[in-house]
mmCIF file of C-alpha atoms in Angstrom:
data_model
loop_
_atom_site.group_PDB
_atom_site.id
_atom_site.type_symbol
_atom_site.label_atom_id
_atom_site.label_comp_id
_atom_site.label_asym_id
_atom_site.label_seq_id
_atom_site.Cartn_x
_atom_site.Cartn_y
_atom_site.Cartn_z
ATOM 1 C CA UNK I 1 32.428 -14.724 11.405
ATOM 2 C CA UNK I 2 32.091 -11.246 9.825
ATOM 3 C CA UNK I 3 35.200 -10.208 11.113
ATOM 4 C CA UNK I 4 37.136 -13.316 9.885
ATOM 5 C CA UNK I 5 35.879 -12.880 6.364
ATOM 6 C CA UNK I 6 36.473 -8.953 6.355
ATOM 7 C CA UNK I 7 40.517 -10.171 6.822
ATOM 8 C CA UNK I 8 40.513 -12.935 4.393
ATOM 9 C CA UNK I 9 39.176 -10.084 1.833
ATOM 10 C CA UNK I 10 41.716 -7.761 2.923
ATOM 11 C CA UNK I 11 44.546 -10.157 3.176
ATOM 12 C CA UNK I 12 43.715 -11.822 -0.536
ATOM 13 C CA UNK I 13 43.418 -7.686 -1.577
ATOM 14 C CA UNK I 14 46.935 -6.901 -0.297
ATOM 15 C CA UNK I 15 48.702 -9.393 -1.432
ATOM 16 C CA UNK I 16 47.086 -8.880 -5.087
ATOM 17 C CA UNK I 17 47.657 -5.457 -4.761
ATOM 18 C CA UNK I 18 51.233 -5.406 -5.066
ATOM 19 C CA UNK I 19 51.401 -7.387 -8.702
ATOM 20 C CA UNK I 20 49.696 -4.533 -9.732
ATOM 21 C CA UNK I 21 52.200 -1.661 -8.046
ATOM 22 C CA UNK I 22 54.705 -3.297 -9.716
ATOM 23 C CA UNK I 23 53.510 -4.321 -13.117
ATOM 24 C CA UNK I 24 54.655 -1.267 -14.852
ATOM 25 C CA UNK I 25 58.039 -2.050 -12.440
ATOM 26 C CA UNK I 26 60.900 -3.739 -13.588
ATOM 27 C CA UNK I 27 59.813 -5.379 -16.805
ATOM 28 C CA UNK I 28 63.795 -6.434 -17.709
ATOM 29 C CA UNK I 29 63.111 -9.181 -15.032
ATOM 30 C CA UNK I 30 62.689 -13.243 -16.463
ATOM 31 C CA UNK I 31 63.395 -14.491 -19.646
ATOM 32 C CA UNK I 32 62.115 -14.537 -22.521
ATOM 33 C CA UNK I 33 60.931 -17.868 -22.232
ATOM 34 C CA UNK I 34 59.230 -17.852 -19.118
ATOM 35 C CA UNK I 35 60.300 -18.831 -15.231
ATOM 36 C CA UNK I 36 60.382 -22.241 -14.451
ATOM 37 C CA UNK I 37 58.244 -22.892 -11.221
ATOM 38 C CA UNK I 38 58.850 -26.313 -9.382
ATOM 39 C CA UNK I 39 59.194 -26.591 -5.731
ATOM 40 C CA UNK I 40 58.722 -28.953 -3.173
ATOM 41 C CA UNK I 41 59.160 -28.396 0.551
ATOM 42 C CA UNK I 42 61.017 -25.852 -0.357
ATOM 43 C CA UNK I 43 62.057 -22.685 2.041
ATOM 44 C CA UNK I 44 60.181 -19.695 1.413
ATOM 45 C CA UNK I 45 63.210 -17.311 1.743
ATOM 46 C CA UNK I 46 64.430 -18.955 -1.798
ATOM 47 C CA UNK I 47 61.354 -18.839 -3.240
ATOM 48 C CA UNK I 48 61.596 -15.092 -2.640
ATOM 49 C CA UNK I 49 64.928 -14.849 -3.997
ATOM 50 C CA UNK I 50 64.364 -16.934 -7.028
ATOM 51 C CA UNK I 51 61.197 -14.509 -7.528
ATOM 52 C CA UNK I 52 63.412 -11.745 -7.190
ATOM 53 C CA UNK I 53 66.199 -12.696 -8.877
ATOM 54 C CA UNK I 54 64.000 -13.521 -11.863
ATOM 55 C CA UNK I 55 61.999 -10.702 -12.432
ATOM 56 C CA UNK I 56 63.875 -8.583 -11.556
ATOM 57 C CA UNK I 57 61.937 -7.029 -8.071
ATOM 58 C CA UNK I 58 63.416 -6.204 -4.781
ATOM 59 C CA UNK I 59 61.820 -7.704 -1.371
ATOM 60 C CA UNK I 60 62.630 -7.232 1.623
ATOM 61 C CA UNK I 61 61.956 -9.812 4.765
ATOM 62 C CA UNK I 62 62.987 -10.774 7.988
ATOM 63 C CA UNK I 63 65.617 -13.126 8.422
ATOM 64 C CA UNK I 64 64.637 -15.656 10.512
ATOM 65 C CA UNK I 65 61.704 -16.064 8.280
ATOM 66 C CA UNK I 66 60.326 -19.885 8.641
ATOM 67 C CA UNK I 67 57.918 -22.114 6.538
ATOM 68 C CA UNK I 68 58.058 -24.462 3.273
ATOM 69 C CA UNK I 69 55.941 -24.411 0.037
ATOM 70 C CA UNK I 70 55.451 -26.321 -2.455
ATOM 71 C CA UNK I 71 54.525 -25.003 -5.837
ATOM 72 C CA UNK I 72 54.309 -26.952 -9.349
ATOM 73 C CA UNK I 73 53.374 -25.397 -12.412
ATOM 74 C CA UNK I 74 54.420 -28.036 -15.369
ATOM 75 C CA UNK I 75 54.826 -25.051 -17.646
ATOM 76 C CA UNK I 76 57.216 -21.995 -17.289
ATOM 77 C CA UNK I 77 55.153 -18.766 -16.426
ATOM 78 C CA UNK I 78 55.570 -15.180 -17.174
ATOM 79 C CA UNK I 79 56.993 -12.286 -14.255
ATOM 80 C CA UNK I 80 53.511 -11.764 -13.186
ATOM 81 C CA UNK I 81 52.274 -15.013 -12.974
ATOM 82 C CA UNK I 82 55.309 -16.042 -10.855
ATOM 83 C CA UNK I 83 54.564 -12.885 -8.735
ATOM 84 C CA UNK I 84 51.031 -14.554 -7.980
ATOM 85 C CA UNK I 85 52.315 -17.677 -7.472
ATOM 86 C CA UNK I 86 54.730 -16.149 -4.909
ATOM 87 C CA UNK I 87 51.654 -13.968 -3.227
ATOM 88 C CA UNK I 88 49.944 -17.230 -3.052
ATOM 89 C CA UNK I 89 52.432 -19.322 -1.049
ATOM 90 C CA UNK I 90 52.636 -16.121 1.111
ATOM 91 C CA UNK I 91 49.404 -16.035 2.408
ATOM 92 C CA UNK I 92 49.429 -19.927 2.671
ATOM 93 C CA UNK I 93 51.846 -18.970 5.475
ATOM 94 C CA UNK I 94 50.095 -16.029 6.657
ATOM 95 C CA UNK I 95 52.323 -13.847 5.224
ATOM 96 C CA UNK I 96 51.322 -11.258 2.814
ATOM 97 C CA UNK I 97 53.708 -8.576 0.176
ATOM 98 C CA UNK I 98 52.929 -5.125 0.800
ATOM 99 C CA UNK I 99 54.202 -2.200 -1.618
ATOM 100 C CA UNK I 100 56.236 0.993 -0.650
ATOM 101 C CA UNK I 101 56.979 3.876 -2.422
ATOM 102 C CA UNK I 102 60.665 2.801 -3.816
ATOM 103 C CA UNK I 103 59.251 0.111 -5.617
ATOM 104 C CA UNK I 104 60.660 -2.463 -2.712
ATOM 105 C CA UNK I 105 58.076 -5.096 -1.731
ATOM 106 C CA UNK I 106 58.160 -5.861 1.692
ATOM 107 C CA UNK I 107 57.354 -8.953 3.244
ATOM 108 C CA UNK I 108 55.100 -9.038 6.644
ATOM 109 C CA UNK I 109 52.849 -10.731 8.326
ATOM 110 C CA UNK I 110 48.973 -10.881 7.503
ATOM 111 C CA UNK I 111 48.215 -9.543 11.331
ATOM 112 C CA UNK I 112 51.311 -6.767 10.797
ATOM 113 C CA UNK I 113 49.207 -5.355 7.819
ATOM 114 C CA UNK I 114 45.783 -5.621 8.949
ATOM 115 C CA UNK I 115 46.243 -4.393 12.525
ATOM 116 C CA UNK I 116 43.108 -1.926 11.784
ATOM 117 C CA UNK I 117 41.185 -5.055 12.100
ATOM 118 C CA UNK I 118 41.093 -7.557 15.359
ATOM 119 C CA UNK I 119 41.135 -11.057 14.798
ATOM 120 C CA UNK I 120 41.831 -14.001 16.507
ATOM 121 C CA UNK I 121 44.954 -16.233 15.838
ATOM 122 C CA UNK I 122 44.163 -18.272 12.977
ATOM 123 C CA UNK I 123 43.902 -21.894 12.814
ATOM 124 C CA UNK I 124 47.171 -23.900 11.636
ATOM 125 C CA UNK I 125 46.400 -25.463 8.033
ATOM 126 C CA UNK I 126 44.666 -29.485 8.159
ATOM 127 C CA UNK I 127 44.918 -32.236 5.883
ATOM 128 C CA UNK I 128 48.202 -32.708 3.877
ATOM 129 C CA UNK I 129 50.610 -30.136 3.196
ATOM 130 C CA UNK I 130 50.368 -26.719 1.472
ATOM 131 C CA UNK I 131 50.776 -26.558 -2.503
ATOM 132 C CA UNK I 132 49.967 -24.068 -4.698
ATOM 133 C CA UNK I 133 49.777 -24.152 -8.381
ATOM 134 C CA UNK I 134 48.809 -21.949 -11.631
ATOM 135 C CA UNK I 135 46.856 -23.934 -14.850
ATOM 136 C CA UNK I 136 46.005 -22.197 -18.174
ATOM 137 C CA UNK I 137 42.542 -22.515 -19.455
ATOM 138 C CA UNK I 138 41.135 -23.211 -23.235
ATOM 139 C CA UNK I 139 37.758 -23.244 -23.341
ATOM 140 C CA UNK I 140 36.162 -20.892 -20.452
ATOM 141 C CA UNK I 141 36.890 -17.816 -18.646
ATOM 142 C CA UNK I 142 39.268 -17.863 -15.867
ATOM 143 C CA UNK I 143 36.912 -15.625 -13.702
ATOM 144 C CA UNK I 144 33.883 -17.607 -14.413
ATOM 145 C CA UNK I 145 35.478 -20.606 -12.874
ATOM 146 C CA UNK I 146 37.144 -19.147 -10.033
ATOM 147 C CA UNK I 147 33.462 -17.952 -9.111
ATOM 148 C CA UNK I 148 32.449 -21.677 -9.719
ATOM 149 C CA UNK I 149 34.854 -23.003 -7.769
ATOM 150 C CA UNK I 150 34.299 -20.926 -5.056
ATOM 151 C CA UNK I 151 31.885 -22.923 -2.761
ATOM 152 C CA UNK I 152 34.254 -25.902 -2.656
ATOM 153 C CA UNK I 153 37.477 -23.683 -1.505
ATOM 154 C CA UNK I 154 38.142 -24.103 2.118
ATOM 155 C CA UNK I 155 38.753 -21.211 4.561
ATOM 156 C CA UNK I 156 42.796 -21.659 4.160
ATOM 157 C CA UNK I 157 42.445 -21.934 0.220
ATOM 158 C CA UNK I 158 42.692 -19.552 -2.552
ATOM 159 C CA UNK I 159 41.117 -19.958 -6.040
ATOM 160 C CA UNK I 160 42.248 -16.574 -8.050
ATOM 161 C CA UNK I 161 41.904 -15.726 -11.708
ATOM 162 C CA UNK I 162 44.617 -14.410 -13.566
ATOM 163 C CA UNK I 163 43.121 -13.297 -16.759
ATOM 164 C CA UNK I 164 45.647 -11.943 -18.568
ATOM 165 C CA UNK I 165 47.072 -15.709 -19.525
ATOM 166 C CA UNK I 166 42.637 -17.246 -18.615
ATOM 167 C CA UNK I 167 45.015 -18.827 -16.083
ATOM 168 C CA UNK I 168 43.501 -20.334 -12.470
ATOM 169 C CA UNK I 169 46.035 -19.276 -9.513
ATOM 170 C CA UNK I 170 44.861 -22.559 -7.017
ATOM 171 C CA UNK I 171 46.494 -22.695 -3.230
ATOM 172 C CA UNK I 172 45.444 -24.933 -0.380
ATOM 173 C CA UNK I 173 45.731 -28.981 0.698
ATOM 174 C CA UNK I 174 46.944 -31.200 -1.659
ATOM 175 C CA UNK I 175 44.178 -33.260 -1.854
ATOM 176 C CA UNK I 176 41.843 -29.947 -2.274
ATOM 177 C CA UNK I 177 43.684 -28.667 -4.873
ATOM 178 C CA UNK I 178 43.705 -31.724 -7.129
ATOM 179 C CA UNK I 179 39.810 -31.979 -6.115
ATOM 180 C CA UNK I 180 40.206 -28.387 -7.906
ATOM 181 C CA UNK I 181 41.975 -28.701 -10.685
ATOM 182 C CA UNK I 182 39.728 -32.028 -11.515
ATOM 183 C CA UNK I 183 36.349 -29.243 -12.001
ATOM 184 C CA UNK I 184 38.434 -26.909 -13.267
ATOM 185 C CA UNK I 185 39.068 -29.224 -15.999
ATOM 186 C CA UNK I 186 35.841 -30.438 -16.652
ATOM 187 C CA UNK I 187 34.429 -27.046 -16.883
ATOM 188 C CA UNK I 188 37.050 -26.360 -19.064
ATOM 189 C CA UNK I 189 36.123 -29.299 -21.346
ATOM 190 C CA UNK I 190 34.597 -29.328 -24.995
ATOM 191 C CA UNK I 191 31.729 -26.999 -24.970
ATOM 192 C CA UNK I 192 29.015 -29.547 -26.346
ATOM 193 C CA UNK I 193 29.259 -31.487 -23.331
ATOM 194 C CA UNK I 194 27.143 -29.681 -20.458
ATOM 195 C CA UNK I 195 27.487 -29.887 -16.384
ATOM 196 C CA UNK I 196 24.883 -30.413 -13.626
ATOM 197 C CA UNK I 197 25.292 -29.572 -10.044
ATOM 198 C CA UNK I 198 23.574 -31.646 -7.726
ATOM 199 C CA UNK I 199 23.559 -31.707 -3.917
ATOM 200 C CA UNK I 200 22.619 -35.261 -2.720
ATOM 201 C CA UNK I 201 20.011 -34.788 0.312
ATOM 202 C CA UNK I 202 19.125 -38.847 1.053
ATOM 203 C CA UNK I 203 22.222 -40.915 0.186
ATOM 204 C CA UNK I 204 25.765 -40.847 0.448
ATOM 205 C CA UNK I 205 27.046 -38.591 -2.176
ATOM 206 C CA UNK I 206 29.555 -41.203 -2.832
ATOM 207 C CA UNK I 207 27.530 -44.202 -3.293
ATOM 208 C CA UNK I 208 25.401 -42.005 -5.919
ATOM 209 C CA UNK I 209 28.448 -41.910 -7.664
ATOM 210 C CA UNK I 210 29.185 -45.224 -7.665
ATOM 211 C CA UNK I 211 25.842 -46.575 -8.903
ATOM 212 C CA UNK I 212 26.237 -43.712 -11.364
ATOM 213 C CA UNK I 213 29.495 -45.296 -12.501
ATOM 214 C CA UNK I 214 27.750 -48.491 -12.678
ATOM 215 C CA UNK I 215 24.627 -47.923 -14.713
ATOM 216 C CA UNK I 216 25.944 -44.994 -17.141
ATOM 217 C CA UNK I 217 29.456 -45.790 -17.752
ATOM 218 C CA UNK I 218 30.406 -49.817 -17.203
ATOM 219 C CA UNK I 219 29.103 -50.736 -20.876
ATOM 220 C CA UNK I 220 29.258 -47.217 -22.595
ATOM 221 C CA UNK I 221 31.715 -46.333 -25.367
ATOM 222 C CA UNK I 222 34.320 -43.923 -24.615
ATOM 223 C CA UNK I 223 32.676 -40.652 -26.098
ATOM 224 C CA UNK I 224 29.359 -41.676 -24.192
ATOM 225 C CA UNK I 225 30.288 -42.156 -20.878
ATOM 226 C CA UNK I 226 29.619 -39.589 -17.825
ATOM 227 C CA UNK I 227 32.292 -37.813 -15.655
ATOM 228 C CA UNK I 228 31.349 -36.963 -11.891
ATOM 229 C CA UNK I 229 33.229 -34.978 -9.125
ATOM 230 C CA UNK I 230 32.155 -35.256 -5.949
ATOM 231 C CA UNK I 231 32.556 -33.130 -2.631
ATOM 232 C CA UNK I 232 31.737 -35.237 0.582
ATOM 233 C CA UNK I 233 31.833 -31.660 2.356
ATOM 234 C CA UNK I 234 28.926 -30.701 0.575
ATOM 235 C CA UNK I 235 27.195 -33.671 -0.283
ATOM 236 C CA UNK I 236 27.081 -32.291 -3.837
ATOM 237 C CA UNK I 237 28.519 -33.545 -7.311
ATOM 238 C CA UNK I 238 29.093 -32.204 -10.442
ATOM 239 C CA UNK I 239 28.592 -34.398 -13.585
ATOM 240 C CA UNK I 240 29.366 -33.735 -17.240
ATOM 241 C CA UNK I 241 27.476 -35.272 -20.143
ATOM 242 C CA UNK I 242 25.954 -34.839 -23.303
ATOM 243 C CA UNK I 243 22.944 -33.109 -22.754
ATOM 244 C CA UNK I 244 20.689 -36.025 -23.647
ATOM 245 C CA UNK I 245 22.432 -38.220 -21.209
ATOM 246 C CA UNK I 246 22.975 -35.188 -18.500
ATOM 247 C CA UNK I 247 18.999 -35.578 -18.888
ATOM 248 C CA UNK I 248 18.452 -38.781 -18.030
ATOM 249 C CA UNK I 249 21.068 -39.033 -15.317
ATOM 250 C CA UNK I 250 19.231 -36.269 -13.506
ATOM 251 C CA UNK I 251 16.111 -38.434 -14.039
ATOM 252 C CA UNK I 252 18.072 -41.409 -12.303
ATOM 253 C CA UNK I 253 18.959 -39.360 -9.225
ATOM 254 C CA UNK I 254 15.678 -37.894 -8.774
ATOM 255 C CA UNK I 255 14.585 -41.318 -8.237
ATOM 256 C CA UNK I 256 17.523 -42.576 -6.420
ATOM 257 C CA UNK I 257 17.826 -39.794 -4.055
ATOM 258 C CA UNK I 258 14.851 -40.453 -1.871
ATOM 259 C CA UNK I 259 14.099 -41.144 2.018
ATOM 260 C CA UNK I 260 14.745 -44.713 2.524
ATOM 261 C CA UNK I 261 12.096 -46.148 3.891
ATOM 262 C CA UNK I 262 11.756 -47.984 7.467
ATOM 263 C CA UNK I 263 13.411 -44.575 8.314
ATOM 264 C CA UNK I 264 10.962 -43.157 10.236
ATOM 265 C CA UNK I 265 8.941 -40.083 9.924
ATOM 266 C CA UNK I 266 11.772 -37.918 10.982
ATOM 267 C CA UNK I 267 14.709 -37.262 8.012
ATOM 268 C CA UNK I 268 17.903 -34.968 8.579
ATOM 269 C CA UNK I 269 18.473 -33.701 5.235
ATOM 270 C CA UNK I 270 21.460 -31.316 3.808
ATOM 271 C CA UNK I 271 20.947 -27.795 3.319
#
């Protein structure tokens, strides 16, 4: 276990490493108005040459490189960003960009550049395919909620700040990432609301949800009503309310969330 996080730390370093290298590099790259990012199932040899060919970078790769990513970004993104979205999609395929001394950025796999350190052969991605996005932030720091979101990013997925735009970098599932970009945007919400996280120990996380739905949001108004993510991984949720109401929903689950009785002496709780 030690071993496999020591090479997700190095592989996440090396391919961040190289946006650095090269950020003094090539700055005639892009336009003006940004670099459109929108791909889907699309070949990651013309992903690298759009990169390329829009900032203005040289990579080199093997030929009979395989894999497909898809990437969508609704907005066009600077030369960096689309540099992280490109290291991103890499190391969804176990790839990873390494830097030489020309300025050339050459493409290898993860195992090629960490062959200091043993590891098994990793385990092929699950659930849906592979997408990786980037989404600008308002209201908090980018770093803060990377460090948030960390506990609910699976092994295979990446949640990276990019602070120069407060920008979130997200890469995994489909269905994770949208889980992702769902608390990123609550967290990023209007600052007099306020979040509790809460893991559920007695009760299915999502049936507290749903009775949540039920009591604090079926007859509220619109500005009153509660918004809850949940993680069936975890057993945990996150809910955002005024903090009056935050208050007396965590009242409501204290009370909810108990041993159900006729259970026995015996309870298997979360931890």
């Amino acid at each position: 276990m030690r071993v496999a996080a020591l090479i997700t730390t190095l592989a996440v370093a090396s391919f961040l490493f190289p946006l650095q290298a090269f950020s003094q590099a090539g700055q005639t790259g892009g336009t003006r108005s940004g670099i459109p990012m929108h791909y889907e199932r699309t070949l990651l040899s013309l992903l690298i040459s759009d990169v390329a060919r829009a900032t203005d970078r040289r990579f080199i790769y093997d030929s009979d490189m395989t894999g497909r990513i898809s990437i969508t970004v609704p907005d066009r993104v600077s030369d960096e960003e689309a540099l992280e979205l490109l290291f991103a999609a890499l190391y969804l395929n176990n790839l990873t960009a390494v830097p030489t001394e020309d300025g050339t950025i050459r493409i290898v796999p993860i195992m090629q550049a960490l062959a200091m350190a043993p590891m098994g052969e990793p385990d092929s991605l699950s659930g849906s395919q592979p997408v990786t996005t980037l989404i600008r932030l308002d209201h908090v720091s980018a770093q803060r909620t990377a460090e948030t979101l960390r506990p609910y990013v699976s092994k295979k997925g990446l949640a990276l700040a990019y602070e120069p735009s407060n920008s979130l970098i997200l890469a995994g599932a489909e269905g994770e990432v949208m889980r992702w970009i769902t608390i990123a945007r609550i967290l990023d919400a209007a600052s007099q609301e306020e979040l509790m996280v809460r893991t559920i120990r007695y009760r299915s996380v999502n049936k507290v949800a749903e009775v949540l739905e039920v009591v604090f949001n079926e007859s509220a108004l619109e500005n009153q009503r509660i918004k809850i993510v949940t993680d069936d991984r975890a057993s945990r949720m996150i809910v955002e309310a005024t903090p009056l109401v935050l208050e007396e929903v965590r009242r409501f689950i204290d009370d909810f969330d108990r041993p159900v009785d006729g259970e026995g002496l015996i309870q298997v709780v979360r931890v």
